[in-house]
Short mmCIF file of C-alpha atoms in Angstrom, two decimals:
data_model
loop_
_atom_site.label_atom_id
_atom_site.label_comp_id
_atom_site.label_asym_id
_atom_site.label_seq_id
_atom_site.Cartn_x
_atom_site.Cartn_y
_atom_site.Cartn_z
CA MET A 1 -2.21 80.66 99.94
CA ALA A 2 0.44 78.31 98.98
CA GLU A 3 -0.28 76.65 95.69
CA LYS A 4 -0.04 72.89 95.53
CA ILE A 5 3.27 71.66 94.42
CA TYR A 6 3.22 68.43 92.45
CA THR A 7 6.05 66.14 92.04
CA VAL A 8 6.62 65.16 88.40
CA SER A 9 5.25 61.74 89.15
CA GLU A 10 2.17 63.15 90.82
CA ILE A 11 1.23 65.49 87.99
CA THR A 12 2.00 62.81 85.42
CA GLU A 13 -0.22 60.43 87.35
CA GLU A 14 -3.06 62.98 87.39
CA ILE A 15 -2.73 63.66 83.67
CA LYS A 16 -2.67 59.92 83.04
CA ILE A 17 -5.87 59.39 84.98
CA LEU A 18 -7.52 62.38 83.35
CA LEU A 19 -6.64 61.37 79.82
CA GLU A 20 -7.02 57.64 80.11
CA SER A 21 -10.38 57.81 81.82
CA ASN A 22 -11.77 60.29 79.33
CA PHE A 23 -10.35 58.80 76.13
CA PHE A 24 -10.55 55.09 76.69
CA SER A 25 -12.25 54.39 73.40
CA LEU A 26 -12.24 56.71 70.44
CA TRP A 27 -11.85 56.95 66.68
CA VAL A 28 -9.23 59.20 65.16
CA LYS A 29 -8.97 60.11 61.52
CA GLY A 30 -5.66 61.19 60.00
CA GLU A 31 -2.76 60.59 57.70
CA VAL A 32 -0.07 58.07 58.61
CA SER A 33 3.43 59.46 58.86
CA ASN A 34 6.81 58.32 60.18
CA PHE A 35 5.63 54.74 60.03
CA ASN A 36 8.14 52.42 61.64
CA ARG A 37 7.85 48.72 62.10
CA HIS A 38 10.04 47.85 65.05
CA HIS A 39 11.91 44.57 64.95
CA SER A 40 9.79 43.45 67.87
CA GLY A 41 6.86 43.61 65.45
CA HIS A 42 5.19 46.61 67.06
CA PHE A 43 4.16 49.50 64.82
CA TYR A 44 5.13 53.08 65.70
CA PHE A 45 3.79 55.98 63.66
CA SER A 46 2.04 59.32 63.84
CA LEU A 47 -1.36 60.40 62.67
CA LYS A 48 -1.46 63.95 61.45
CA ASP A 49 -3.63 66.51 59.80
CA LYS A 50 -2.87 70.07 58.67
CA SER A 51 -2.09 71.47 62.07
CA ALA A 52 -1.43 68.67 64.52
CA GLN A 53 -0.13 65.21 65.02
CA ILE A 54 -0.46 62.44 67.54
CA GLN A 55 1.95 59.61 68.31
CA CYS A 56 0.52 56.15 67.81
CA VAL A 57 1.52 52.64 68.70
CA MET A 58 -0.03 49.42 67.49
CA TRP A 59 1.19 46.34 69.28
CA ARG A 60 2.20 43.25 67.42
CA ASN A 61 -0.70 41.15 68.73
CA LYS A 62 -3.08 43.70 67.16
CA ASN A 63 -1.27 44.51 63.98
CA ILE A 64 -0.74 40.91 62.82
CA ARG A 65 -4.44 40.81 62.01
CA LEU A 66 -4.09 43.67 59.54
CA SER A 67 -4.61 42.44 55.99
CA PHE A 68 -2.99 45.49 54.39
CA LEU A 69 0.26 47.30 54.95
CA LEU A 70 0.39 50.65 56.69
CA GLU A 71 2.25 53.22 54.68
CA ASP A 72 3.13 56.85 55.10
CA GLY A 73 0.61 59.14 53.47
CA MET A 74 -2.26 56.70 53.86
CA GLU A 75 -5.54 58.17 55.16
CA VAL A 76 -6.83 55.96 57.94
CA LEU A 77 -9.39 55.67 60.66
CA ALA A 78 -7.91 54.30 63.86
CA ARG A 79 -9.74 53.05 66.93
CA GLY A 80 -8.02 52.91 70.26
CA ARG A 81 -7.40 54.77 73.48
CA ILE A 82 -5.11 57.45 74.80
CA THR A 83 -2.41 56.20 77.09
CA VAL A 84 0.27 58.15 78.88
CA TYR A 85 3.81 56.87 79.00
CA GLU A 86 5.06 58.24 82.25
CA LYS A 87 8.75 57.70 81.67
CA SER A 88 8.89 60.15 78.79
CA GLY A 89 5.84 62.18 79.74
CA LYS A 90 4.23 61.52 76.42
CA TYR A 91 0.76 60.58 75.51
CA GLN A 92 -0.04 58.38 72.56
CA LEU A 93 -2.87 56.69 70.81
CA GLU A 94 -2.75 52.97 71.40
CA VAL A 95 -4.40 51.56 68.29
CA ASP A 96 -6.48 48.40 68.37
CA GLU A 97 -7.94 48.56 64.94
CA ILE A 98 -7.23 50.49 61.80
CA GLN A 99 -9.07 50.91 58.51
CA PRO A 100 -8.09 52.64 55.33
CA LEU A 101 -10.28 55.61 54.45
CA GLY A 102 -12.07 55.76 51.15
CA ILE A 103 -11.24 52.18 50.14
CA GLY A 104 -12.11 48.79 51.58
CA GLU A 105 -9.48 47.17 53.71
CA LEU A 106 -9.27 44.03 51.59
CA GLN A 107 -9.35 46.04 48.42
CA LEU A 108 -6.37 47.96 49.71
CA ALA A 109 -4.54 44.81 50.70
CA PHE A 110 -5.24 43.43 47.26
CA GLU A 111 -3.85 46.50 45.53
CA GLN A 112 -0.79 46.53 47.76
CA LEU A 113 0.08 42.88 47.20
CA LYS A 114 -0.60 43.18 43.51
CA ARG A 115 1.79 46.12 43.26
CA LYS A 116 4.43 44.38 45.32
CA LEU A 117 4.41 41.17 43.31
CA GLN A 118 4.25 43.06 40.06
CA GLU A 119 7.34 45.00 41.03
CA GLU A 120 9.05 41.74 41.89
CA GLY A 121 8.20 40.51 38.40
CA LEU A 122 6.00 37.60 39.42
CA PHE A 123 3.42 38.48 36.78
CA ASP A 124 5.94 38.82 33.95
CA GLN A 125 5.03 37.14 30.73
CA LYS A 126 8.49 35.58 30.53
CA PHE A 127 7.69 33.35 33.50
CA LYS A 128 4.45 32.03 32.01
CA LYS A 129 4.79 28.38 31.16
CA PRO A 130 2.98 27.10 28.08
CA LEU A 131 0.03 24.84 28.84
CA PRO A 132 0.33 21.27 27.57
CA VAL A 133 -1.65 20.75 24.37
CA PHE A 134 -2.86 17.31 25.38
CA PRO A 135 -2.91 16.91 29.15
CA PHE A 136 -3.86 13.36 29.97
CA ARG A 137 -3.64 13.92 33.71
CA VAL A 138 -4.96 17.10 35.29
CA GLY A 139 -4.60 18.04 38.95
CA ILE A 140 -7.33 20.05 40.65
CA VAL A 141 -6.88 22.11 43.80
CA THR A 142 -10.28 23.12 45.08
CA SER A 143 -12.98 22.25 47.57
CA PRO A 144 -14.22 18.67 47.17
CA THR A 145 -17.82 19.78 47.63
CA GLY A 146 -18.39 23.00 45.70
CA ALA A 147 -19.97 23.60 42.32
CA ALA A 148 -16.48 24.32 40.99
CA VAL A 149 -15.25 20.73 41.32
CA ARG A 150 -18.45 19.38 39.76
CA ASP A 151 -18.18 21.74 36.79
CA LEU A 152 -14.51 21.00 36.28
CA ILE A 153 -15.00 17.26 36.31
CA SER A 154 -18.11 17.13 34.16
CA ILE A 155 -16.79 19.48 31.49
CA MET A 156 -13.39 17.82 31.22
CA LYS A 157 -15.08 14.42 31.11
CA ARG A 158 -17.34 15.53 28.29
CA ARG A 159 -14.63 17.25 26.28
CA PHE A 160 -11.82 14.76 26.70
CA PRO A 161 -12.86 11.36 28.03
CA PRO A 162 -9.34 9.90 28.30
CA VAL A 163 -8.33 12.54 30.84
CA GLU A 164 -7.49 11.39 34.34
CA ILE A 165 -8.50 13.91 36.98
CA ILE A 166 -6.58 14.01 40.25
CA LEU A 167 -8.23 15.99 43.01
CA ASN A 168 -6.28 17.36 45.92
CA PRO A 169 -9.08 18.63 48.15
CA VAL A 170 -8.59 21.85 50.12
CA ARG A 171 -10.55 24.42 52.05
CA VAL A 172 -11.06 27.41 49.81
CA GLN A 173 -12.16 29.96 52.36
CA GLY A 174 -11.71 30.81 55.98
CA GLU A 175 -8.95 29.92 58.40
CA GLY A 176 -6.26 27.69 56.91
CA ALA A 177 -7.52 27.86 53.33
CA ALA A 178 -4.41 29.57 51.96
CA GLU A 179 -2.15 27.07 53.72
CA ASP A 180 -4.21 24.18 52.32
CA ILE A 181 -3.89 25.51 48.80
CA VAL A 182 -0.15 25.98 49.16
CA ARG A 183 0.25 22.43 50.49
CA ALA A 184 -1.79 20.97 47.63
CA LEU A 185 0.22 22.83 45.00
CA ARG A 186 3.46 21.66 46.54
CA GLU A 187 2.25 18.08 46.74
CA PHE A 188 1.38 18.01 43.06
CA ASN A 189 4.84 19.32 42.28
CA GLU A 190 6.49 16.84 44.57
CA TRP A 191 4.49 13.98 43.06
CA GLY A 192 5.21 15.30 39.58
CA GLU A 193 2.69 13.13 37.74
CA VAL A 194 0.16 15.68 36.52
CA ASP A 195 0.55 17.60 33.27
CA LEU A 196 -1.39 20.62 34.48
CA ILE A 197 -2.92 22.02 37.67
CA ILE A 198 -6.18 23.92 37.96
CA VAL A 199 -6.56 25.91 41.17
CA GLY A 200 -9.73 27.77 42.01
CA ARG A 201 -13.23 27.98 43.38
CA GLY A 202 -16.64 29.33 42.51
CA GLY A 203 -17.85 32.86 43.06
CA GLY A 204 -18.23 34.64 46.38
CA SER A 205 -17.53 37.88 48.16
CA LEU A 206 -14.07 39.39 48.26
CA GLU A 207 -13.75 37.90 51.75
CA ASP A 208 -14.76 34.45 50.45
CA LEU A 209 -12.20 34.62 47.67
CA TRP A 210 -9.52 35.98 49.95
CA ALA A 211 -7.32 32.90 50.11
CA PHE A 212 -6.53 33.41 46.43
CA ASN A 213 -5.23 36.88 47.21
CA GLU A 214 -2.79 35.71 49.83
CA GLU A 215 0.88 36.12 49.20
CA ILE A 216 1.78 32.52 50.12
CA VAL A 217 -0.67 31.23 47.53
CA ALA A 218 0.70 33.57 44.88
CA ARG A 219 4.23 32.41 45.60
CA ALA A 220 3.29 28.73 45.57
CA ILE A 221 1.68 29.20 42.15
CA PHE A 222 4.73 31.05 40.92
CA ASP A 223 7.03 28.31 42.21
CA SER A 224 5.06 25.51 40.57
CA LYS A 225 7.07 23.66 37.93
CA ILE A 226 3.82 22.35 36.52
CA PRO A 227 1.71 24.86 34.56
CA VAL A 228 -1.14 26.33 36.61
CA ILE A 229 -4.52 27.66 35.50
CA SER A 230 -6.18 29.93 38.05
CA ALA A 231 -9.97 29.93 38.04
CA VAL A 232 -11.42 31.99 40.83
CA GLY A 233 -14.99 33.22 41.13
CA HIS A 234 -16.91 34.81 38.33
CA GLU A 235 -16.04 36.61 35.14
CA ILE A 236 -15.50 39.94 36.89
CA ASP A 237 -13.46 38.73 39.85
CA PHE A 238 -9.74 39.08 39.52
CA SER A 239 -7.49 37.55 42.12
CA ILE A 240 -3.77 37.72 42.72
CA SER A 241 -3.58 34.05 41.78
CA ASP A 242 -5.00 34.97 38.35
CA PHE A 243 -2.12 37.34 37.73
CA VAL A 244 0.59 34.97 38.81
CA ALA A 245 -0.79 31.80 37.21
CA ASP A 246 0.33 30.71 33.76
CA LYS A 247 -3.21 31.20 32.56
CA ARG A 248 -6.29 32.83 34.02
CA ALA A 249 -9.70 31.33 33.44
CA ALA A 250 -12.74 33.48 34.17
CA THR A 251 -14.57 30.61 35.87
CA PRO A 252 -13.89 26.97 36.75
CA SER A 253 -15.97 25.92 33.72
CA ALA A 254 -13.81 28.08 31.50
CA ALA A 255 -10.72 26.50 33.07
CA ALA A 256 -11.96 23.05 32.08
CA GLU A 257 -12.39 24.22 28.51
CA ILE A 258 -8.97 25.81 28.39
CA ALA A 259 -7.35 22.75 29.96
CA VAL A 260 -8.46 20.10 27.50
CA MET A 261 -9.28 20.16 23.81
CA ASP A 262 -12.56 18.71 22.65
CA TYR A 263 -11.80 15.15 21.61
CA ARG A 264 -14.03 15.59 18.55
CA ASP A 265 -11.71 18.33 17.31
CA ILE A 266 -8.70 16.09 17.81
CA ASP A 267 -10.53 13.29 16.07
CA SER A 268 -11.26 15.40 13.03
CA THR A 269 -7.65 16.59 13.01
CA LEU A 270 -6.60 12.94 12.93
CA ASN A 271 -9.05 12.27 10.12
CA ASN A 272 -7.48 15.13 8.23
CA ILE A 273 -4.07 13.66 8.79
CA LEU A 274 -5.29 10.32 7.47
CA LYS A 275 -6.76 12.01 4.45
CA ARG A 276 -3.51 13.83 3.75
CA LEU A 277 -1.59 10.58 4.10
CA TYR A 278 -3.86 8.97 1.52
CA MET A 279 -3.55 11.88 -0.84
CA LYS A 280 0.23 11.86 -0.65
CA MET A 281 0.39 8.13 -1.08
CA LYS A 282 -2.00 8.31 -3.95
CA SER A 283 0.09 10.91 -5.73
CA ASN A 284 3.15 8.73 -5.19
CA PHE A 285 1.32 5.92 -6.89
CA GLU A 286 0.30 8.19 -9.68
CA GLN A 287 3.92 9.08 -10.22
CA GLU A 288 4.64 5.41 -10.33
CA ARG A 289 2.03 5.00 -13.01
CA GLU A 290 3.63 7.81 -14.98
CA ARG A 291 6.85 5.92 -14.78
CA LEU A 292 5.10 2.89 -16.14
CA LYS A 293 3.95 4.90 -19.09
CA ARG A 294 7.46 6.09 -19.75
CA ILE A 295 8.71 2.54 -19.63
CA GLU A 296 6.01 1.59 -22.04
CA SER A 297 6.99 4.24 -24.56
CA ASN A 298 10.69 3.57 -24.25
CA TYR A 299 10.50 -0.12 -24.27
CA TYR A 300 12.89 -1.67 -26.71
CA PHE A 301 12.10 -5.36 -26.50
CA ARG A 302 8.69 -6.94 -26.40
CA LYS A 303 6.03 -4.40 -25.64
CA PRO A 304 4.32 -5.53 -22.51
CA VAL A 305 1.43 -3.13 -23.02
CA ASP A 306 -1.10 -5.54 -21.70
CA MET A 307 0.90 -6.16 -18.60
CA ILE A 308 1.33 -2.48 -17.91
CA LYS A 309 -2.33 -1.82 -18.43
CA GLN A 310 -3.03 -4.60 -16.07
CA PHE A 311 -0.79 -3.04 -13.44
CA SER A 312 -2.39 0.34 -13.85
CA GLN A 313 -5.73 -1.25 -13.38
CA GLN A 314 -4.57 -3.07 -10.29
CA ILE A 315 -3.30 0.16 -8.82
CA ASP A 316 -6.61 1.81 -9.53
CA GLU A 317 -8.41 -1.00 -7.82
CA VAL A 318 -6.17 -0.74 -4.82
CA PHE A 319 -6.99 2.91 -4.55
CA ASN A 320 -10.67 2.37 -4.83
CA LYS A 321 -10.43 -0.03 -1.96
CA LEU A 322 -8.12 2.30 -0.09
CA GLU A 323 -10.63 5.09 -0.20
CA LYS A 324 -13.27 2.80 1.22
CA ASN A 325 -11.25 1.22 3.95
CA PHE A 326 -7.63 1.88 4.70
CA GLU A 327 -7.28 -1.15 6.94
CA PHE A 328 -7.97 -3.32 3.98
CA LEU A 329 -5.04 -1.77 2.24
CA ILE A 330 -2.78 -2.28 5.19
CA GLU A 331 -3.74 -5.86 5.72
CA SER A 332 -3.99 -7.21 2.21
CA ASN A 333 -2.75 -4.79 -0.41
CA THR A 334 0.64 -3.72 0.76
CA ASN A 335 2.23 -6.92 -0.45
CA LEU A 336 0.46 -6.75 -3.75
CA LEU A 337 1.76 -3.26 -4.31
CA LEU A 338 5.28 -4.27 -3.41
CA GLN A 339 5.09 -7.18 -5.84
CA LEU A 340 3.93 -4.80 -8.51
CA GLU A 341 6.87 -2.58 -7.77
CA LYS A 342 9.28 -5.50 -8.13
CA ARG A 343 7.81 -6.67 -11.37
CA LEU A 344 7.79 -3.14 -12.68
CA SER A 345 11.45 -2.72 -12.10
CA SER A 346 12.23 -5.90 -13.99
CA LEU A 347 10.54 -4.33 -17.01
CA ASP A 348 12.62 -1.22 -16.83
CA PRO A 349 15.10 -1.30 -19.77
CA GLU A 350 17.73 0.21 -17.54
CA LYS A 351 17.53 -2.82 -15.33
CA VAL A 352 17.74 -5.14 -18.30
CA LEU A 353 20.89 -3.41 -19.54
CA GLN A 354 22.25 -3.67 -16.07
CA ARG A 355 22.06 -7.41 -16.34
CA GLY A 356 24.39 -7.35 -19.38
CA TYR A 357 22.01 -7.07 -22.32
CA SER A 358 22.47 -4.37 -24.91
CA ILE A 359 20.30 -2.70 -27.52
CA CYS A 360 21.17 -2.35 -31.16
CA TYR A 361 19.89 0.56 -33.28
CA LYS A 362 20.04 1.06 -36.98
CA LEU A 363 21.73 4.34 -37.88
CA PRO A 364 20.93 6.94 -38.91
CA GLU A 365 17.23 6.15 -38.32
CA SER A 366 17.77 4.98 -34.71
CA PHE A 367 15.16 2.30 -34.70
CA SER A 368 16.00 -0.79 -32.74
CA VAL A 369 17.15 -3.80 -34.67
CA LYS A 370 14.93 -6.82 -34.13
CA ASP A 371 15.77 -8.99 -37.08
CA SER A 372 19.29 -9.57 -38.42
CA LYS A 373 18.05 -10.74 -41.79
CA LYS A 374 16.86 -7.24 -42.58
CA ARG A 375 20.39 -5.89 -42.17
CA LYS A 376 23.15 -6.07 -44.69
CA GLU A 377 26.91 -5.58 -44.72
CA ASP A 378 28.18 -2.08 -43.94
CA ASP A 379 24.93 -0.96 -42.30
CA ALA A 380 25.72 1.57 -39.59
CA LEU A 381 24.64 0.51 -36.10
CA LYS A 382 24.68 1.93 -32.64
CA ILE A 383 24.92 -0.40 -29.65
CA LYS A 384 23.73 0.85 -26.32
CA PHE A 385 25.09 -0.77 -23.15
CA TYR A 386 24.24 -0.22 -19.54
CA LYS A 387 27.14 2.21 -19.56
CA GLY A 388 27.93 3.92 -22.83
CA GLU A 389 27.37 3.33 -26.55
CA ILE A 390 29.35 2.09 -29.56
CA GLU A 391 28.88 2.97 -33.22
CA SER A 392 29.83 0.16 -35.62
CA LYS A 393 29.28 -1.38 -39.00
CA VAL A 394 27.88 -4.77 -39.96
CA TYR A 395 30.75 -7.05 -40.90
CA LYS A 396 28.73 -10.08 -41.87
CA VAL A 397 25.09 -11.15 -41.55
CA VAL A 398 25.24 -14.66 -40.16
CA ASN A 399 21.62 -15.66 -40.40
CA MET B 1 3.82 8.42 29.82
CA LYS B 2 0.60 8.57 27.88
CA LYS B 3 0.80 12.24 27.04
CA LYS B 4 4.30 11.98 25.67
CA ASN B 5 3.47 9.13 23.34
CA PHE B 6 0.47 10.97 22.06
CA GLU B 7 2.27 14.21 21.38
CA GLU B 8 5.25 12.42 19.90
CA SER B 9 2.95 10.43 17.66
CA LEU B 10 1.36 13.60 16.33
CA LYS B 11 4.77 15.09 15.74
CA ARG B 12 5.91 11.98 13.90
CA LEU B 13 2.74 12.10 11.79
CA GLU B 14 3.62 15.61 10.67
CA GLU B 15 7.10 14.41 9.72
CA ILE B 16 5.65 11.51 7.77
CA ILE B 17 3.37 13.77 5.80
CA GLU B 18 6.25 16.10 5.03
CA THR B 19 8.40 13.19 3.92
CA LEU B 20 5.69 11.86 1.65
CA GLU B 21 5.19 15.37 0.34
CA ARG B 22 8.83 15.63 -0.71
CA GLY B 23 8.18 12.58 -2.88
CA ASP B 24 11.80 11.44 -3.03
CA LEU B 25 11.15 7.97 -1.67
CA THR B 26 10.89 4.74 -3.56
CA LEU B 27 7.47 3.19 -3.70
CA GLU B 28 8.53 0.64 -1.15
CA GLU B 29 9.84 3.30 1.23
CA SER B 30 6.79 5.47 0.89
CA LEU B 31 4.52 2.51 1.49
CA GLU B 32 6.45 1.72 4.62
CA ILE B 33 6.22 5.23 5.95
CA PHE B 34 2.59 5.47 4.90
CA ARG B 35 1.83 2.34 6.83
CA GLU B 36 3.59 3.81 9.89
CA GLY B 37 1.45 6.93 9.55
CA VAL B 38 -1.75 4.94 9.40
CA GLU B 39 -0.69 2.92 12.44
CA LEU B 40 0.10 6.10 14.40
CA THR B 41 -3.21 7.66 13.47
CA LYS B 42 -4.96 4.52 14.63
CA PHE B 43 -3.02 4.63 17.90
CA CYS B 44 -3.96 8.29 18.48
CA LYS B 45 -7.59 7.71 17.63
CA GLU B 46 -7.76 4.83 20.04
CA LYS B 47 -6.13 6.93 22.74
CA ILE B 48 -8.67 9.69 22.54
CA ASN B 49 -11.72 7.58 21.89
CA SER B 50 -11.41 4.60 24.14
CA ALA B 51 -10.85 5.65 27.72
CA GLU B 52 -13.40 6.62 30.31
CA THR B 53 -12.52 9.55 32.58
CA GLU B 54 -11.20 8.53 35.96
CA VAL B 55 -11.39 10.79 38.97
CA LYS B 56 -8.97 10.11 41.79
CA LYS B 57 -7.90 11.74 44.99
CA LEU B 58 -4.26 12.39 45.76
CA ILE B 59 -3.28 11.30 49.24
CA LYS B 60 0.07 11.74 50.88
CA ASP B 61 0.52 9.17 53.61
CA MET B 62 2.46 9.35 56.86
CA GLU B 63 5.70 8.24 55.20
CA GLY B 64 5.30 10.91 52.56
CA ASN B 65 4.34 8.48 49.80
CA PHE B 66 1.63 9.42 47.35
CA GLN B 67 -1.38 7.27 46.79
CA LEU B 68 -4.44 7.57 44.63
CA GLU B 69 -7.92 6.79 45.81
CA ILE B 70 -10.54 6.27 43.14
CA LEU B 71 -13.51 8.59 43.60
CA PRO B 72 -16.94 7.50 42.44
#
């Protein structure tokens, strides 16, 4: 009996039918190897275990939906069908869907992107911009309807009433969310009128928060010239945007608190500054009073003790008023103080000498001579001028 | 810009205090600088205490110009 002789095409056709009709939908578990992303966008790789391997292909229209990157050595679960490629007589697994084993798909994508950007240096401390200490205009990139935007606005309003809040509303989850966020960040940068940007949303599942783990969002945050605070989800949720932002806030409420200082704190700082100003000014005045005392003790002509006491008293009064109400000082006492200063300097013996007067002392006692009748011929005298001194003797007492 | 003035004012205030601290000014000069300090403090206090928060929406129009819409 003559056995049937197949042509190559015939047997290939039979194998194709046999395989493709029996394995039209199946799951295969294995390790990825020889992964190759063709420039057409199709993926070619093998799945293997200890003793076997199978060729796999994943077409571009399927693999673009993958959120993570396939890598050699990765344990995966692939769903697809066996197809036979007649031209080379090879069978392969045509993959429709692929999942990482032992770790969630999004979790894996997250880890992969995090590693990639970290290696690129996008999270480096040296790129972190300092946040403005007093932002008067804050940009917000979030959903216009969520709890996040309400919290952000109400807390910033309460903490720092003069702040101007500029909202650039975006979708924060689902199709187009990442693109919205990128656009909003770019617009704020293009506009250039905000001091700080807060980007974020309230809590949700990893899927809900996904937009903040997208590479385009991470890069837009990195590229922002304006400092960015990332505030995504709850305390425990970390997103890629948190790592790349200049500052991470655990929640949108926390972002509001980081963004603006409490105006009451600023106010008390200003009060402290005022107090310090007073104290310094006061000590300057006290020095001035010391000077007065020196003038008093050195004074060679008439002793204007009463006048000096009067000035001291006036200065004290000014300070009593000053401590009650500084505006009063500004409005009405500045001139008084300046007048005092002028009059004080006219009392200064130095200034008197400057005008051409001189002082005469009796030697060797060095008291100042106030009455010529008490001097007699040949008394030794010292005459002090603005510049220099002369020692002399009395030639004649005139009167 | 608002922010700049505010921050610059605070910086100037620090300088003023330092200058007064050095104590090498005449009474007239220190009064002058003191008065400037008080004025700046007043300006800063007004800045942080007066205004009411405004919330606006950023809109980029067809020509690519930015506009602000006041939100209630």
